[in-house]
Structures are given as C-alpha cells and as structure tokens.
PDB file of C-alpha atoms in Angstrom:
ATOM      1  CA  PHE P   1      75.432 -46.070 -86.854  1.00 62.00           C
ATOM      2  CA  ASN P   2      71.795 -46.545 -87.908  1.00 66.00           C
ATOM      3  CA  VAL P   3      71.152 -42.782 -87.869  1.00 70.00           C
ATOM      4  CA  LEU P   4      74.206 -42.200 -90.061  1.00 71.00           C
ATOM      5  CA  PHE P   5      73.174 -45.019 -92.353  1.00 69.00           C
ATOM      6  CA  LYS P   6      69.610 -43.699 -92.748  1.00 68.00           C
ATOM      7  CA  SER P   7      70.893 -40.210 -93.519  1.00 71.00           C
ATOM      8  CA  ILE P   8      73.182 -41.328 -96.351  1.00 73.00           C
ATOM      9  CA  CYS P   9      71.133 -44.173 -97.803  1.00 71.00           C
ATOM     10  CA  SER P  10      67.944 -43.297 -99.624  1.00 67.00           C
ATOM     11  CA  VAL P  11      66.203 -43.883-102.929  1.00 64.00           C
ATOM     12  CA  GLY P  12      67.747 -40.735-104.390  1.00 72.00           C
ATOM     13  CA  ARG P  13      71.228 -41.540-103.078  1.00 75.00           C
ATOM     14  CA  PRO P  14      71.896 -45.269-103.303  1.00 79.00           C
ATOM     15  CA  VAL P  15      74.721 -46.885-101.364  1.00 83.00           C
ATOM     16  CA  LEU P  16      76.708 -49.958-102.332  1.00 86.00           C
ATOM     17  CA  PHE P  17      78.500 -51.942 -99.646  1.00 87.00           C
ATOM     18  CA  THR P  18      80.958 -54.551-100.865  1.00 91.00           C
ATOM     19  CA  PHE P  19      82.395 -57.279 -98.690  1.00 92.00           C
ATOM     20  CA  ASP P  20      85.148 -59.414-100.143  1.00 91.00           C
ATOM     21  CA  ASP P  21      86.415 -62.838 -99.022  1.00 91.00           C
ATOM     22  CA  LEU P  22      83.543 -63.477 -96.615  1.00 93.00           C
ATOM     23  CA  GLN P  23      84.698 -67.079 -96.225  1.00 92.00           C
ATOM     24  CA  TRP P  24      87.341 -65.779 -93.806  1.00 92.00           C
ATOM     25  CA  SER P  25      85.027 -63.653 -91.659  1.00 91.00           C
ATOM     26  CA  GLN P  26      84.667 -64.470 -88.006  1.00 92.00           C
ATOM     27  CA  THR P  27      81.396 -65.507 -86.413  1.00 92.00           C
ATOM     28  CA  PHE P  28      80.701 -62.174 -84.694  1.00 92.00           C
ATOM     29  CA  VAL P  29      81.274 -60.305 -87.990  1.00 90.00           C
ATOM     30  CA  MET P  30      78.781 -62.505 -89.844  1.00 91.00           C
ATOM     31  CA  GLU P  31      76.251 -62.143 -87.014  1.00 92.00           C
ATOM     32  CA  ALA P  32      76.608 -58.349 -87.019  1.00 89.00           C
ATOM     33  CA  LEU P  33      76.326 -58.137 -90.803  1.00 89.00           C
ATOM     34  CA  THR P  34      73.294 -60.445 -90.853  1.00 90.00           C
ATOM     35  CA  ASP P  35      71.602 -58.441 -88.079  1.00 89.00           C
ATOM     36  CA  PHE P  36      72.300 -55.183 -89.902  1.00 85.00           C
ATOM     37  CA  ILE P  37      70.820 -56.478 -93.166  1.00 85.00           C
ATOM     38  CA  ALA P  38      67.812 -58.052 -91.456  1.00 83.00           C
ATOM     39  CA  ASN P  39      67.112 -54.904 -89.395  1.00 79.00           C
ATOM     40  CA  HIS P  40      67.376 -52.637 -92.430  1.00 75.00           C
ATOM     41  CA  ALA P  41      65.063 -54.912 -94.414  1.00 69.00           C
ATOM     42  CA  HIS P  42      62.584 -55.016 -91.511  1.00 60.00           C
ATOM     43  CA  GLU P  43      62.624 -51.204 -91.136  1.00 63.00           C
ATOM     44  CA  THR P  44      62.209 -50.762 -94.885  1.00 58.00           C
ATOM     45  CA  THR P  45      59.278 -53.188 -94.961  1.00 54.00           C
ATOM     46  CA  SER P  46      57.675 -51.504 -91.929  1.00 55.00           C
ATOM     47  CA  GLU P  47      58.069 -48.032 -93.463  1.00 54.00           C
ATOM     48  CA  THR P  48      56.470 -49.090 -96.733  1.00 51.00           C
ATOM     49  CA  SER P  49      53.760 -51.351 -95.331  1.00 49.00           C
ATOM     50  CA  GLY P  50      51.223 -48.522 -95.508  1.00 52.00           C
ATOM     51  CA  ASN P  51      52.066 -48.013 -99.162  1.00 48.00           C
ATOM     52  CA  SER P  52      50.120 -50.244-101.522  1.00 41.00           C
ATOM     53  CA  SER P  53      53.119 -50.691-103.829  1.00 42.00           C
ATOM     54  CA  LYS P  54      55.260 -52.094-100.998  1.00 44.00           C
ATOM     55  CA  ASN P  55      58.378 -50.611-102.561  1.00 44.00           C
ATOM     56  CA  LYS P  56      61.365 -52.159-100.797  1.00 46.00           C
ATOM     57  CA  GLN P  57      63.885 -50.219-102.858  1.00 47.00           C
ATOM     58  CA  GLN P  58      65.574 -47.931-100.338  1.00 65.00           C
ATOM     59  CA  GLY P  59      68.915 -47.305-101.971  1.00 72.00           C
ATOM     60  CA  LEU P  60      70.949 -50.164-100.515  1.00 78.00           C
ATOM     61  CA  LEU P  61      72.808 -52.894-102.357  1.00 84.00           C
ATOM     62  CA  ILE P  62      75.133 -55.248-100.540  1.00 87.00           C
ATOM     63  CA  ALA P  63      77.517 -57.335-102.605  1.00 92.00           C
ATOM     64  CA  GLY P  64      79.492 -60.046-100.892  1.00 92.00           C
ATOM     65  CA  THR P  65      82.013 -62.417-102.377  1.00 91.00           C
ATOM     66  CA  TYR P  66      83.329 -65.695-101.078  1.00 91.00           C
ATOM     67  CA  ARG P  67      85.178 -68.713-102.397  1.00 86.00           C
ATOM     68  CA  SER P  68      82.675 -71.533-102.572  1.00 85.00           C
ATOM     69  CA  ASN P  69      85.421 -74.137-102.386  1.00 83.00           C
ATOM     70  CA  GLU P  70      86.408 -72.808 -98.946  1.00 87.00           C
ATOM     71  CA  VAL P  71      82.991 -72.933 -97.241  1.00 89.00           C
ATOM     72  CA  HIS P  72      80.692 -75.759 -96.208  1.00 89.00           C
ATOM     73  CA  ASN P  73      76.936 -75.923 -95.592  1.00 86.00           C
ATOM     74  CA  GLU P  74      77.391 -75.633 -91.830  1.00 86.00           C
ATOM     75  CA  ASP P  75      79.600 -72.500 -91.959  1.00 90.00           C
ATOM     76  CA  ASP P  76      78.335 -69.216 -90.504  1.00 91.00           C
ATOM     77  CA  LEU P  77      78.399 -67.572 -93.915  1.00 92.00           C
ATOM     78  CA  ILE P  78      76.127 -70.150 -95.552  1.00 93.00           C
ATOM     79  CA  ARG P  79      73.768 -70.124 -92.559  1.00 92.00           C
ATOM     80  CA  SER P  80      73.537 -66.327 -92.781  1.00 92.00           C
ATOM     81  CA  ILE P  81      72.796 -66.414 -96.504  1.00 92.00           C
ATOM     82  CA  LYS P  82      70.096 -69.054 -95.975  1.00 92.00           C
ATOM     83  CA  PHE P  83      68.571 -67.104 -93.083  1.00 92.00           C
ATOM     84  CA  LEU P  84      68.370 -63.887 -95.102  1.00 90.00           C
ATOM     85  CA  SER P  85      67.053 -65.684 -98.162  1.00 89.00           C
ATOM     86  CA  GLU P  86      64.356 -67.519 -96.201  1.00 90.00           C
ATOM     87  CA  SER P  87      63.291 -64.400 -94.285  1.00 86.00           C
ATOM     88  CA  GLY P  88      61.406 -63.120 -97.333  1.00 83.00           C
ATOM     89  CA  ASN P  89      62.402 -59.514 -96.577  1.00 82.00           C
ATOM     90  CA  VAL P  90      65.702 -59.588 -98.455  1.00 85.00           C
ATOM     91  CA  ASN P  91      66.349 -60.357-102.111  1.00 87.00           C
ATOM     92  CA  VAL P  92      69.330 -62.695-102.259  1.00 89.00           C
ATOM     93  CA  THR P  93      70.924 -63.462-105.605  1.00 90.00           C
ATOM     94  CA  THR P  94      73.773 -65.926-105.910  1.00 89.00           C
ATOM     95  CA  LEU P  95      76.138 -65.919-108.869  1.00 88.00           C
ATOM     96  CA  ASN P  96      78.605 -68.756-109.196  1.00 85.00           C
ATOM     97  CA  VAL P  97      81.802 -67.908-111.024  1.00 81.00           C
ATOM     98  CA  GLU P  98      83.209 -71.155-112.344  1.00 85.00           C
ATOM     99  CA  GLU P  99      86.741 -71.679-113.591  1.00 89.00           C
ATOM    100  CA  LEU P 100      87.364 -70.620-117.150  1.00 93.00           C
ATOM    101  CA  ALA P 101      88.239 -73.159-119.824  1.00 95.00           C
ATOM    102  CA  GLU P 102      91.530 -72.890-121.683  1.00 96.00           C
ATOM    103  CA  ALA P 103      89.813 -71.472-124.777  1.00 96.00           C
ATOM    104  CA  ASP P 104      88.190 -68.736-122.662  1.00 95.00           C
ATOM    105  CA  VAL P 105      91.486 -67.862-121.009  1.00 96.00           C
ATOM    106  CA  THR P 106      93.176 -67.716-124.412  1.00 96.00           C
ATOM    107  CA  ARG P 107      90.513 -65.324-125.706  1.00 95.00           C
ATOM    108  CA  LEU P 108      90.962 -63.168-122.615  1.00 94.00           C
ATOM    109  CA  VAL P 109      94.741 -63.088-123.041  1.00 94.00           C
ATOM    110  CA  SER P 110      94.318 -62.315-126.748  1.00 95.00           C
ATOM    111  CA  ALA P 111      92.040 -59.395-125.973  1.00 95.00           C
ATOM    112  CA  LYS P 112      94.394 -58.010-123.313  1.00 93.00           C
ATOM    113  CA  LEU P 113      97.444 -58.256-125.581  1.00 94.00           C
ATOM    114  CA  CYS P 114      95.550 -57.150-128.714  1.00 96.00           C
ATOM    115  CA  LEU P 115      96.825 -60.196-130.586  1.00 96.00           C
ATOM    116  CA  PRO P 116      95.005 -62.903-132.566  1.00 95.00           C
ATOM    117  CA  TRP P 117      94.232 -65.986-130.475  1.00 90.00           C
ATOM    118  CA  ARG P 118      96.524 -68.170-132.589  1.00 92.00           C
ATOM    119  CA  TYR P 119      99.496 -66.179-131.240  1.00 95.00           C
ATOM    120  CA  THR P 120      98.395 -66.456-127.618  1.00 95.00           C
ATOM    121  CA  ARG P 121      97.232 -70.077-127.536  1.00 95.00           C
ATOM    122  CA  GLN P 122     100.316 -71.378-125.684  1.00 96.00           C
ATOM    123  CA  LEU P 123     100.335 -68.467-123.253  1.00 96.00           C
ATOM    124  CA  GLY P 124      96.604 -68.939-122.647  1.00 95.00           C
ATOM    125  CA  GLY P 125      97.204 -72.609-121.847  1.00 95.00           C
ATOM    126  CA  LEU P 126      99.986 -71.705-119.427  1.00 96.00           C
ATOM    127  CA  VAL P 127      97.845 -69.078-117.692  1.00 96.00           C
ATOM    128  CA  GLN P 128      94.945 -71.547-117.418  1.00 96.00           C
ATOM    129  CA  ARG P 129      97.162 -74.230-115.860  1.00 95.00           C
ATOM    130  CA  LYS P 130      98.860 -71.827-113.414  1.00 95.00           C
ATOM    131  CA  THR P 131      95.613 -70.187-112.281  1.00 94.00           C
ATOM    132  CA  ARG P 132      93.346 -73.241-112.690  1.00 92.00           C
ATOM    133  CA  GLY P 133      91.017 -70.950-114.620  1.00 93.00           C
ATOM    134  CA  ASN P 134      90.194 -68.780-111.612  1.00 89.00           C
ATOM    135  CA  PRO P 135      89.125 -65.422-113.115  1.00 86.00           C
ATOM    136  CA  PHE P 136      90.479 -63.446-110.157  1.00 82.00           C
ATOM    137  CA  PHE P 137      93.902 -65.103-110.373  1.00 89.00           C
ATOM    138  CA  ILE P 138      93.969 -64.678-114.157  1.00 90.00           C
ATOM    139  CA  ALA P 139      93.586 -60.917-113.744  1.00 86.00           C
ATOM    140  CA  GLN P 140      96.500 -60.883-111.279  1.00 87.00           C
ATOM    141  CA  PHE P 141      98.689 -63.184-113.377  1.00 84.00           C
TER     142      PHE P 141
END
C-alpha cells in the first residue's frame, strides 16, 4: 500500500482523502488511519530533513468529518486527533460547524428557491425546527 501511495501522491499530483462520519469508526480503523498519517508525516519529515526549507508539503490532504455531539474526550477519534496534533509532524486544523440560526436558514432557503426572504420566512423557520439548524440535514431536507 505504501508503494502505491508514494507513486500516486507527490507535490505535482496532490491527493485528497476524505473520511466521513469518523465518530462511528471502530478502534482498529482509527489506529490504522492514525498510523498511516503518522508514518507518512515521519517519512516526509525524514525525506526533507536535509533540505533547509523543511518543506512538508508532499501532496497529501486528509479531511475527516465527525459529529462532535456524538464523541467524548476519551473516544478513540479524539485521542487520535490529539496524538497527531501533539506529534508536531502533522498540521491539524479543526473547524466546528455550529447549527444555523433561523435567519441563516431562511436566507439559505431564499437563495435556493430564488425568492425574497420575506416569502420564505415561514418555510425557513420550519426547516430550522425540523433540522435543528444542522447544515447537512438542511441540504437533505
């Protein structure tokens, strides 16, 4: 797998891995993913250590999503994120997507329906209540 990965992932040919709903992943999956990321970061750092610029950019971006309301500090996912963040070899960025307010949902509905917000205010309120402002559920609603 590592040979295949190295052959397709380079500065000139970046690769994006996306992992969705990581809150449901099993322990062995999180361990394997964490090991893969840590090993790639270690190899990248070792390869560039002779270079004075220490360029860690090797054409890999991993995006993972999880529902923060379904994980706790002692879960495997959170431990893996903390481990990778504290290792210093991996750049970890966390973006929290909060629930949207009714006014935001109404603007979104207005834009989708190409109608002024005053015509979609009631529908926006209904969508916000049914989805609790979750942007992913709003898109499906």
